[in-house]
Amino acid sequence: MTPTHTAADLTAVETEMRALLALSNGPLSPLYGMMRYHLGWADTAFAPAASDPGKRLRPQLCLLCCAAAGGDPSVAVPAAAAIELLHNFTLIHDDIQDQSTHRRHRRTVWDIWGAAQAINAGDGMYAVSHLALLRLRERGVPAEQIVGLFGAFDETVLRICEGQFQDIGFESRWDITAADYLQMIGGKTVAIFAFAAHAGATIAAANGERAAHYGNLGTALGRGFQLRDDVLGIWGAAAVTGKPAADDIRRRKKSLPVIMLHERASTADRATLERLYAGDEVPPDGVATVLEMLNAAGVEKECLEIVDGYHANAFGLLSASG
Amino acid sequence: MTPTHTAADLTAVETEMRALLALSNGPLSPLYGMMRYHLGWADTAFAPAASDPGKRLRPQLCLLCCAAAGGDPSVAVPAAAAIELLHNFTLIHDDIQDQSTHRRHRRTVWDIWGAAQAINAGDGMYAVSHLALLRLRERGVPAEQIVGLFGAFDETVLRICEGQFQDIGFESRWDITAADYLQMIGGKTVAIFAFAAHAGATIAAANGERAAHYGNLGTALGRGFQLRDDVLGIWGAAAVTGKPAADDIRRRKKSLPVIMLHERASTADRATLERLYAGDEVPPDGVATVLEMLNAAGVEKECLEIVDGYHANAFGLLSASG
């Protein structure tokens, strides 16, 4: 599969999503306008815009796995669109839950239109993601297979809700181990990568065992992605992440680097960390202190080695998928 | 179909829902605990409880229409469970959006566990409602029919989101006509009644035309239900509604009686109404003033006549469905 092929398919995914959220002029138009704004296609007045749409990694993974498993990725386009819509529905709700005012350099939906309408826009986008998945029928995917994909799709959403439930719970706890963290991201981030890979292979008519193999590939990629994102949230340059440097520290995120630091820190350092994380946000000199402790503990290098391990695992699975 | 039969089927719906939200003991247990609490099965510590579960009207309509269309209502039980779970997911989110602290004499999910976790519990229940619908497969419903039901199910959710979007918008507007109101409840309340009736008939293997006829029956019943609920929200006794008398006035709801009053009131009365509705809530003497204006305008009787009209329409459709 050539890169050109992939680019063309991602355009098809975008077209598919736009068809499902087409502009209407009636009184309901702003509901869909909020969704289009979130996806980067509209400005706050719902006029067309071209903002950073995000990386669209998950639909890409679905199409690539469909092709790798010997299928025609154009058939999988509705599933890829459903996956990206699902991901974005969870982001709209996440931003309310985390009270994040900005995403991808723009104000978040709830920050502009209020939490009540943002809950609504997210619920609506979740409904639309199902309608996207149903469009597989028009591309000739058998009904029986679509029913199976629906089950896996909504099981994935449940895993995401479970991960989000745990993540919110982590805010008030320090007894979190690396294993707890892996379980949490297993729901919050990894499940949708696994579904994307699994669905792509399934649509390519892979048998159950082979589709599960691709699901494992998605799991490895998802873990690597989330942990790399955690590293970027602390050490990434603002130009890359679109957020101030070390923003995850300021926001008191208990990502793996911080959990690792807490586990191995001296009693004094641990007390400092807990004290800095006890307020609403960590002040700039506190962020600097946490960064110094993290760097002294060698956490970044260790995390990047774990990321490399996940990626090696993914590449191994990909070569073994033949 | 005998009343005994109906009662038995509603027990089956309850069993079906409980199977989908079974107690787990792991760290994720509270997520499902919040859902069970909302459904009336658990207390705030997630111990078993038997609170008022609500009327379960929508699943009942689904089973009755399945039977009326000549089907076996036990086959439709998973669809009935899906409909009730969908309805309750929207209630969990509605309570956040309306900042309602109580429902059915108990505190609401967000009031106990916070808005972030309540958003999560609602999202999770929406996912579970899909998993419920999929269980039709185990009762022998063909995959092709399930795919069709899924499309109608998520179109219904979109209508609910649209209605909720309009309802929230009404809070800051007075240029609302009776027609606007009917469009709003058409999404927020009526669509799920229409789906319930349509799905029941579809599972009974009714053809498209006959299923659409049952959908119309559901529409008439849904309109009558919502308007009667609006009347109860103003004139209903506290013992019946579980809320203080005239609570919808206190909460500044723009239901049909209030819209009708506003349309026909004198300029002075209209100004009084708008002034009373301008604050956070209408004080007790203001509620008394609005009630006096409503009674002088004869709005209650007129609304009940409209309810009767919808019910006559529904009965007509039921007799014609033969």
XYZ file of C-alpha atoms in Angstrom:
644
model
C 0.000 0.000 0.000
C 1.540 3.288 -1.114
C 1.364 6.529 0.860
C -0.619 8.094 -2.027
C -3.250 5.433 -1.579
C -3.523 6.252 2.125
C -3.869 9.983 1.514
C -6.676 9.385 -0.975
C -8.483 7.139 1.491
C -8.270 9.728 4.275
C -9.897 12.236 1.911
C -12.663 9.692 1.393
C -13.081 9.404 5.176
C -13.391 13.182 5.419
C -15.989 13.188 2.614
C -17.904 10.425 4.370
C -17.989 12.337 7.655
C -19.012 15.573 5.941
C -21.905 13.813 4.190
C -23.222 12.733 7.601
C -22.968 16.224 9.092
C -24.113 18.221 6.065
C -25.105 21.820 6.540
C -28.805 22.383 7.113
C -30.368 25.835 7.313
C -33.166 25.139 9.763
C -33.354 25.869 13.476
C -31.342 22.699 14.181
C -28.380 23.837 12.113
C -26.305 25.036 15.110
C -26.377 21.535 16.669
C -24.545 20.163 13.644
C -22.562 23.413 13.422
C -21.034 22.673 16.840
C -20.000 19.231 15.595
C -18.473 20.690 12.418
C -16.675 23.331 14.495
C -15.169 20.633 16.701
C -14.000 18.683 13.637
C -12.190 21.778 12.327
C -14.491 22.465 9.352
C -16.331 25.534 10.660
C -15.656 28.637 12.703
C -17.700 29.757 15.703
C -20.270 31.373 13.376
C -20.489 27.996 11.540
C -18.920 29.482 8.386
C -16.549 27.115 6.565
C -13.040 27.056 8.007
C -9.983 24.881 7.647
C -8.498 24.368 11.083
C -6.143 21.639 12.169
C -8.383 18.557 12.064
C -6.099 16.421 14.217
C -4.068 13.487 12.989
C -6.898 11.123 12.019
C -4.656 8.267 13.188
C -7.469 5.870 14.068
C -9.272 5.871 10.684
C -5.869 5.567 9.004
C -5.091 2.483 11.079
C -8.441 0.952 10.096
C -7.810 1.485 6.362
C -4.195 0.299 6.572
C -5.173 -2.908 8.374
C -7.935 -3.532 5.841
C -5.393 -3.225 3.027
C -2.732 -5.238 4.899
C -5.226 -8.056 5.451
C -5.840 -8.178 1.695
C -9.054 -6.133 1.550
C -10.117 -3.072 -0.431
C -9.704 -0.114 1.945
C -12.382 1.881 0.123
C -14.954 -0.587 1.481
C -13.794 0.205 5.023
C -14.232 3.973 4.650
C -17.572 4.108 6.551
C -16.013 2.194 9.465
C -13.034 4.567 9.458
C -15.438 7.533 9.520
C -17.401 5.941 12.380
C -14.177 5.482 14.376
C -13.096 9.114 13.919
C -16.586 10.368 14.860
C -16.588 8.137 17.933
C -13.154 9.463 18.929
C -14.330 13.060 18.518
C -17.541 12.488 20.464
C -15.399 11.352 23.389
C -13.142 14.426 23.009
C -16.135 16.807 23.174
C -17.258 15.151 26.427
C -13.669 14.867 27.769
C -13.173 18.601 27.399
C -16.251 19.220 29.574
C -15.096 16.660 32.127
C -11.557 18.050 32.263
C -12.792 21.663 31.954
C -10.269 22.142 29.143
C -10.841 25.490 27.461
C -8.648 24.844 24.414
C -7.911 21.994 22.011
C -5.766 22.205 18.870
C -5.260 25.958 19.436
C -9.021 26.668 19.451
C -11.600 27.119 22.195
C -13.487 23.952 23.088
C -17.187 23.440 22.317
C -18.359 23.717 25.939
C -16.206 26.816 26.486
C -18.079 28.558 23.645
C -21.612 27.131 23.805
C -21.828 25.913 27.412
C -21.692 22.439 28.939
C -25.387 21.633 28.314
C -25.141 22.074 24.544
C -21.704 20.415 24.431
C -23.142 17.298 26.119
C -25.780 17.363 23.398
C -23.275 17.821 20.566
C -21.274 14.852 21.881
C -24.338 12.623 22.228
C -25.397 13.592 18.705
C -21.960 12.791 17.296
C -22.054 9.377 18.987
C -25.402 8.727 17.265
C -23.945 9.861 13.927
C -20.966 7.514 14.392
C -23.426 4.601 14.388
C -25.127 5.898 11.263
C -21.661 6.027 9.681
C -21.007 2.386 10.546
C -24.351 1.401 8.995
C -23.221 2.815 5.658
C -20.981 -0.266 5.343
C -24.180 -1.965 4.124
C -24.172 0.226 0.989
C -20.620 -0.926 0.237
C -21.716 -4.540 0.253
C -20.575 -5.606 3.720
C -22.920 -8.438 4.826
C -25.514 -7.581 7.504
C -24.223 -10.375 9.766
C -20.751 -8.828 9.754
C -22.143 -5.367 10.465
C -24.025 -6.731 13.490
C -20.722 -8.175 14.749
C -18.919 -4.875 14.180
C -21.675 -3.022 16.054
C -21.143 -5.214 19.097
C -17.382 -4.607 19.051
C -17.937 -0.872 18.450
C -20.148 -0.366 21.502
C -17.992 -2.643 23.658
C -15.171 -0.266 22.694
C -17.231 2.731 23.854
C -17.852 0.972 27.181
C -14.090 0.422 27.564
C -13.531 4.142 26.833
C -16.117 5.105 29.493
C -14.454 2.730 31.949
C -11.026 4.260 31.246
C -12.408 7.763 31.608
C -14.112 6.726 34.860
C -10.765 5.506 36.214
C -8.862 8.543 34.935
C -11.221 10.936 36.765
C -10.875 8.790 39.891
C -7.044 9.019 39.687
C -7.263 12.787 40.281
C -7.925 12.270 43.987
C -5.615 9.258 44.545
C -1.887 8.530 44.872
C -2.047 4.742 45.325
C -1.898 4.226 41.556
C 0.564 1.710 40.159
C 1.929 1.416 36.644
C -0.448 -1.557 36.258
C -3.457 0.619 37.212
C -2.301 3.161 34.674
C -2.017 0.542 31.924
C -5.534 -0.695 32.710
C -6.863 2.861 32.546
C -5.276 3.703 29.167
C -6.299 0.250 27.972
C -9.846 1.589 28.078
C -9.418 5.278 27.509
C -7.044 5.147 24.534
C -6.027 1.655 23.483
C -9.467 0.064 22.950
C -10.300 2.269 19.958
C -6.919 1.541 18.302
C -7.576 -2.174 18.783
C -11.086 -1.813 17.341
C -9.807 0.191 14.344
C -7.266 -2.490 13.432
C -9.670 -5.350 14.134
C -12.502 -3.769 12.128
C -10.236 -3.088 9.137
C -9.129 -6.719 9.052
C -12.689 -7.981 9.577
C -13.973 -5.935 6.634
C -11.130 -7.452 4.572
C -12.859 -10.757 5.379
C -10.059 -11.942 7.637
C -11.085 -14.885 9.781
C -11.548 -14.430 13.523
C -8.015 -15.456 14.452
C -6.428 -13.139 11.905
C -8.690 -10.236 12.866
C -7.700 -10.808 16.516
C -4.045 -10.670 15.442
C -4.677 -7.227 13.943
C -6.519 -6.266 17.113
C -3.323 -7.067 19.058
C -1.373 -4.901 16.627
C -3.789 -2.047 17.355
C -3.344 -2.626 21.083
C 0.453 -2.339 20.825
C 0.212 0.802 18.681
C -2.358 2.356 21.014
C -0.182 1.768 24.077
C 2.856 3.240 22.316
C 0.802 6.212 21.140
C -0.598 7.040 24.589
C 2.717 6.705 26.379
C 4.445 8.836 23.738
C 1.635 11.388 24.178
C 2.309 11.359 27.920
C 6.009 12.011 27.278
C 5.125 14.856 24.886
C 2.731 16.303 27.478
C 5.739 16.804 29.755
C 8.790 17.175 27.510
C 7.264 18.034 24.111
C 7.890 21.436 22.530
C 4.876 23.758 22.445
C 5.088 23.956 18.635
C 4.556 20.194 18.375
C 1.846 19.731 20.997
C -0.093 22.993 20.599
C 0.033 23.348 24.377
C 2.511 25.126 26.674
C 5.552 22.999 27.597
C 5.027 20.624 30.546
C 1.304 21.404 30.403
C 0.412 17.972 31.821
C 2.335 18.868 34.991
C 0.566 22.209 35.307
C -2.765 20.337 34.895
C -1.760 17.783 37.573
C -2.106 14.805 35.183
C -1.087 11.502 36.728
C 0.397 10.040 33.574
C 2.919 7.198 33.699
C 6.033 9.400 34.112
C 4.516 11.008 37.222
C 3.342 7.667 38.612
C 6.855 6.249 38.077
C 8.389 9.274 39.805
C 6.007 8.933 42.753
C 6.799 5.224 43.089
C 10.566 5.697 43.261
C 10.935 9.160 44.834
C 12.441 9.771 48.303
C 9.933 10.458 51.079
C 10.770 14.167 50.891
C 10.383 14.368 47.096
C 7.155 12.408 47.252
C 5.768 14.881 49.796
C 6.816 17.782 47.539
C 5.075 16.199 44.537
C 1.879 15.528 46.495
C 1.871 19.066 47.878
C 2.346 20.611 44.410
C -0.458 18.422 42.989
C -2.867 19.313 45.818
C -4.003 22.692 44.444
C -6.101 23.555 41.407
C -3.062 23.784 39.188
C 0.708 23.556 39.629
C 2.346 27.042 39.528
C 5.308 27.652 37.139
C 8.036 27.227 39.802
C 6.307 24.014 40.932
C 6.313 22.734 37.340
C 10.058 23.418 37.231
C 10.549 21.477 40.490
C 8.608 18.449 39.193
C 10.586 18.549 35.923
C 13.865 18.544 37.884
C 12.731 15.545 39.944
C 11.579 13.696 36.786
C 14.875 14.386 35.030
C 16.922 13.323 38.063
C 14.941 10.058 38.178
C 15.634 9.331 34.472
C 11.958 8.782 33.792
C 11.826 10.206 30.249
C 14.432 7.802 28.879
C 12.744 4.856 30.544
C 9.325 5.817 29.159
C 10.723 6.193 25.647
C 12.240 2.707 25.956
C 8.810 1.355 26.858
C 7.355 3.177 23.811
C 10.048 1.575 21.647
C 9.102 -1.803 23.088
C 5.446 -1.338 22.111
C 6.434 -0.227 18.628
C 8.757 -3.222 18.219
C 5.859 -5.416 19.339
C 3.581 -3.778 16.747
C 6.127 -4.200 13.953
C 6.626 -7.823 14.943
C 2.896 -8.455 14.755
C 2.682 -6.674 11.403
C 5.481 -8.789 9.862
C 3.904 -11.930 11.304
C 0.525 -11.062 9.749
C 1.861 -11.916 6.315
C -53.157 -9.629 24.927
C -54.065 -9.827 28.620
C -52.722 -7.461 31.311
C -51.052 -10.482 32.985
C -49.089 -11.069 29.822
C -47.883 -7.459 29.834
C -46.762 -7.626 33.452
C -44.762 -10.770 32.757
C -43.095 -9.155 29.759
C -42.083 -6.075 31.745
C -40.407 -8.375 34.270
C -38.513 -9.916 31.357
C -37.399 -6.432 30.257
C -36.144 -5.735 33.769
C -34.255 -9.060 33.788
C -32.748 -8.238 30.402
C -31.525 -4.839 31.585
C -30.119 -6.274 34.798
C -28.160 -8.904 32.858
C -26.477 -6.096 30.903
C -25.563 -4.112 34.014
C -24.629 -7.008 36.298
C -22.694 -6.320 39.468
C -18.946 -6.569 39.143
C -16.562 -6.247 42.067
C -13.582 -4.690 40.330
C -12.448 -1.061 40.283
C -14.986 -0.339 37.518
C -17.936 -1.447 39.615
C -19.001 2.119 40.606
C -19.460 3.091 36.932
C -22.154 0.434 36.584
C -23.296 1.193 40.146
C -24.205 4.731 39.081
C -26.288 3.283 36.236
C -28.042 0.829 38.581
C -28.665 3.649 41.060
C -30.304 5.734 38.353
C -32.515 2.806 37.320
C -33.741 2.442 40.910
C -31.994 -0.874 41.666
C -29.231 0.364 43.996
C -28.692 2.941 46.695
C -25.861 5.467 46.753
C -23.513 2.838 48.255
C -24.507 0.523 45.335
C -26.293 -1.895 47.703
C -29.508 -3.396 46.281
C -32.538 -1.142 46.659
C -36.040 -1.080 45.261
C -36.857 2.512 44.406
C -39.554 3.731 42.055
C -38.199 2.624 38.662
C -40.461 4.957 36.666
C -43.329 3.859 34.500
C -41.432 1.890 31.843
C -44.015 3.161 29.305
C -41.749 2.978 26.286
C -40.738 -0.707 26.573
C -44.381 -1.537 27.299
C -45.446 0.194 24.086
C -42.837 -1.799 22.141
C -44.072 -5.133 23.506
C -47.752 -4.229 23.063
C -47.236 -3.191 19.440
C -45.290 -6.396 18.766
C -48.223 -8.413 20.138
C -50.835 -6.257 18.387
C -49.056 -6.756 15.070
C -49.271 -10.508 15.583
C -45.764 -11.143 16.899
C -44.415 -12.872 20.005
C -43.586 -10.052 22.437
C -40.933 -12.169 24.175
C -38.826 -11.855 21.013
C -39.008 -8.056 21.313
C -37.743 -7.983 24.923
C -34.156 -6.967 24.004
C -35.500 -4.058 21.911
C -37.747 -2.994 24.799
C -34.733 -3.101 27.143
C -32.672 -1.070 24.651
C -35.428 1.565 24.481
C -35.662 1.904 28.258
C -31.854 2.137 28.568
C -31.761 4.761 25.824
C -34.481 6.745 27.609
C -32.575 6.577 30.892
C -29.273 7.572 29.306
C -30.987 10.747 28.074
C -32.442 11.379 31.564
C -28.994 11.141 33.192
C -27.672 13.758 30.745
C -30.868 15.890 30.941
C -30.493 16.176 34.689
C -26.980 17.606 34.234
C -28.171 19.981 31.511
C -31.163 21.177 33.557
C -29.181 21.088 36.827
C -32.025 19.065 38.351
C -31.004 17.807 41.768
C -33.874 15.322 42.199
C -35.768 12.783 40.087
C -38.370 10.313 41.341
C -37.846 11.531 44.949
C -34.105 10.741 44.839
C -30.983 12.791 44.195
C -29.779 12.731 40.599
C -26.556 11.017 39.498
C -24.632 14.246 38.828
C -25.799 15.741 42.118
C -24.183 12.811 43.960
C -21.139 11.898 41.842
C -20.514 15.135 39.935
C -21.169 16.134 36.332
C -17.983 14.514 34.926
C -18.882 11.014 36.139
C -22.567 11.513 35.271
C -21.618 12.342 31.662
C -19.653 9.080 31.713
C -22.497 7.051 33.228
C -24.866 8.368 30.545
C -22.426 7.627 27.715
C -21.921 4.132 29.099
C -25.659 3.504 29.324
C -26.045 4.619 25.699
C -23.387 2.052 24.720
C -25.183 -0.622 26.763
C -28.488 0.213 25.036
C -26.867 -0.801 21.748
C -25.578 -4.027 23.251
C -29.170 -4.689 24.397
C -30.495 -4.224 20.866
C -27.883 -6.663 19.543
C -29.306 -9.398 21.780
C -32.239 -9.595 19.340
C -29.871 -11.798 17.306
C -29.993 -14.467 20.034
C -33.793 -14.489 19.802
C -33.649 -15.297 16.100
C -34.263 -11.838 14.629
C -32.516 -11.743 11.214
C -29.297 -9.702 10.981
C -30.727 -7.618 8.118
C -33.651 -6.559 10.319
C -31.329 -5.707 13.210
C -29.266 -3.464 10.920
C -32.487 -1.653 9.967
C -33.505 -1.283 13.614
C -30.063 0.116 14.465
C -30.477 2.845 11.872
C -33.897 3.809 13.244
C -32.580 3.635 16.820
C -29.734 6.098 16.245
C -31.899 8.362 14.076
C -34.172 8.455 17.135
C -31.264 9.500 19.349
C -30.417 12.288 16.891
C -34.042 13.501 17.074
C -33.794 13.460 20.880
C -30.570 15.513 20.760
C -32.224 17.939 18.337
C -35.239 18.314 20.632
C -33.014 18.827 23.646
C -30.983 21.376 21.677
C -34.173 23.335 20.917
C -35.493 23.004 24.465
C -32.310 24.520 25.921
C -32.524 27.297 23.319
C -36.122 28.073 24.364
C -34.895 29.128 27.812
C -33.624 32.439 26.472
C -36.410 33.108 23.938
C -40.058 34.219 23.947
C -40.744 34.112 20.194
C -41.776 30.451 20.457
C -45.000 29.343 18.802
C -47.098 26.258 19.490
C -45.648 24.886 16.232
C -42.080 25.375 17.522
C -43.069 23.578 20.693
C -44.541 20.635 18.779
C -41.354 20.353 16.717
C -39.272 20.396 19.891
C -41.254 17.657 21.688
C -41.374 15.765 18.388
C -37.661 15.195 18.946
C -37.272 15.267 22.692
C -40.181 12.979 23.621
C -42.206 11.748 20.669
C -39.450 10.159 18.555
C -38.749 7.402 21.090
C -42.455 6.532 21.416
C -42.635 6.322 17.615
C -39.527 4.115 17.529
C -40.859 1.846 20.284
C -44.112 1.198 18.423
C -42.379 0.880 15.048
C -39.739 -1.513 16.376
C -42.329 -3.732 18.088
C -44.279 -4.068 14.837
C -41.098 -4.612 12.813
C -40.006 -7.459 15.074
C -43.491 -8.957 14.598
C -42.479 -9.083 10.920
C -44.973 -6.395 9.917
C -44.283 -5.020 6.439
C -42.931 -1.475 6.065
C -46.340 0.133 5.625
C -47.819 -1.584 8.666
C -44.776 -0.793 10.805
C -45.082 2.867 9.735
C -48.733 2.760 10.828
C -47.604 1.656 14.296
C -44.982 4.395 14.219
C -47.812 6.911 13.724
C -49.631 5.368 16.666
C -46.503 5.884 18.778
C -46.271 9.487 17.593
C -49.867 10.221 18.685
C -49.321 8.543 22.060
C -46.031 10.371 22.587
C -47.604 13.765 21.860
C -50.490 13.032 24.222
C -48.066 11.820 26.899
C -45.831 14.895 26.716
C -48.682 17.382 26.726
C -50.361 15.581 29.641
C -46.993 15.663 31.429
C -46.851 19.420 30.810
C -50.337 19.801 32.306
C -49.310 17.699 35.327
C -46.158 19.801 35.728
C -48.408 22.811 36.370
C -51.682 21.468 37.785
C -50.749 17.960 38.967
C -50.857 17.067 42.663
C -47.455 16.566 44.291
C -48.403 12.994 45.282
C -48.838 12.079 41.601
C -45.828 13.858 40.112
C -43.309 13.457 42.946
C -42.567 17.180 42.583
C -44.005 20.272 44.317
C -47.201 21.589 42.701
C -46.653 23.945 39.733
C -42.966 22.998 39.760
C -42.644 23.642 36.003
C -43.595 27.280 36.627
C -41.054 27.615 39.408
C -38.431 26.149 37.026
C -39.449 28.592 34.254
C -40.319 25.803 31.802
C -41.764 27.048 28.530
C -44.184 24.189 28.041
C -47.246 24.514 25.788
C -49.574 26.002 28.465
C -47.090 28.830 29.103
C -46.504 29.397 25.384
C -50.299 29.547 24.830
C -50.664 32.014 27.695
C -47.879 34.199 26.323
C -49.458 34.202 22.848
C -52.882 35.351 24.042
C -52.079 37.440 27.140
C -52.630 41.203 27.344
C -49.530 43.348 26.949
C -49.431 43.903 30.718
C -49.808 40.202 31.571
C -47.183 39.284 28.997
C -44.748 41.739 30.596
C -45.506 40.241 34.037
C -44.865 36.722 32.749
C -41.597 37.712 31.070
C -40.459 39.541 34.194
C -41.225 36.555 36.458
C -39.393 34.195 34.074
C -36.309 36.458 33.889
C -34.699 35.341 37.180
C -33.129 32.027 38.187
C -36.427 30.674 39.436
C -39.946 32.017 39.894
C -40.683 32.807 43.589
C -43.840 31.331 45.226
C -45.977 34.476 44.861
C -44.882 34.705 41.222
C -45.930 31.058 40.682
C -49.365 31.981 42.127
C -49.617 34.948 39.727
C -48.772 32.804 36.675
C -51.306 30.154 37.806
C -54.004 32.832 38.083
C -53.230 34.091 34.586
C -53.241 30.532 33.179
C -56.569 29.752 34.844
C -58.136 33.021 33.655
C -57.020 32.177 30.107
C -58.635 28.713 30.263
C -55.405 27.054 29.121
C -55.671 23.831 31.172
C -59.006 22.790 29.643
C -57.783 23.568 26.157
C -54.583 21.534 26.650
C -56.548 18.560 27.978
C -58.768 18.737 24.885
C -55.640 18.563 22.715
C -54.464 15.548 24.763
C -57.856 13.901 24.197
C -57.482 14.588 20.485
C -54.102 12.806 20.387
C -55.494 9.871 22.328
C -58.497 9.616 19.993
C -56.047 9.657 17.093
C -54.033 6.856 18.708
C -57.124 4.730 19.378
C -58.270 5.300 15.789
C -54.905 4.095 14.481
C -54.996 1.089 16.818
C -58.468 -0.012 15.652
C -57.429 0.521 12.021
C -54.310 -1.646 12.491
C -56.504 -4.759 12.837
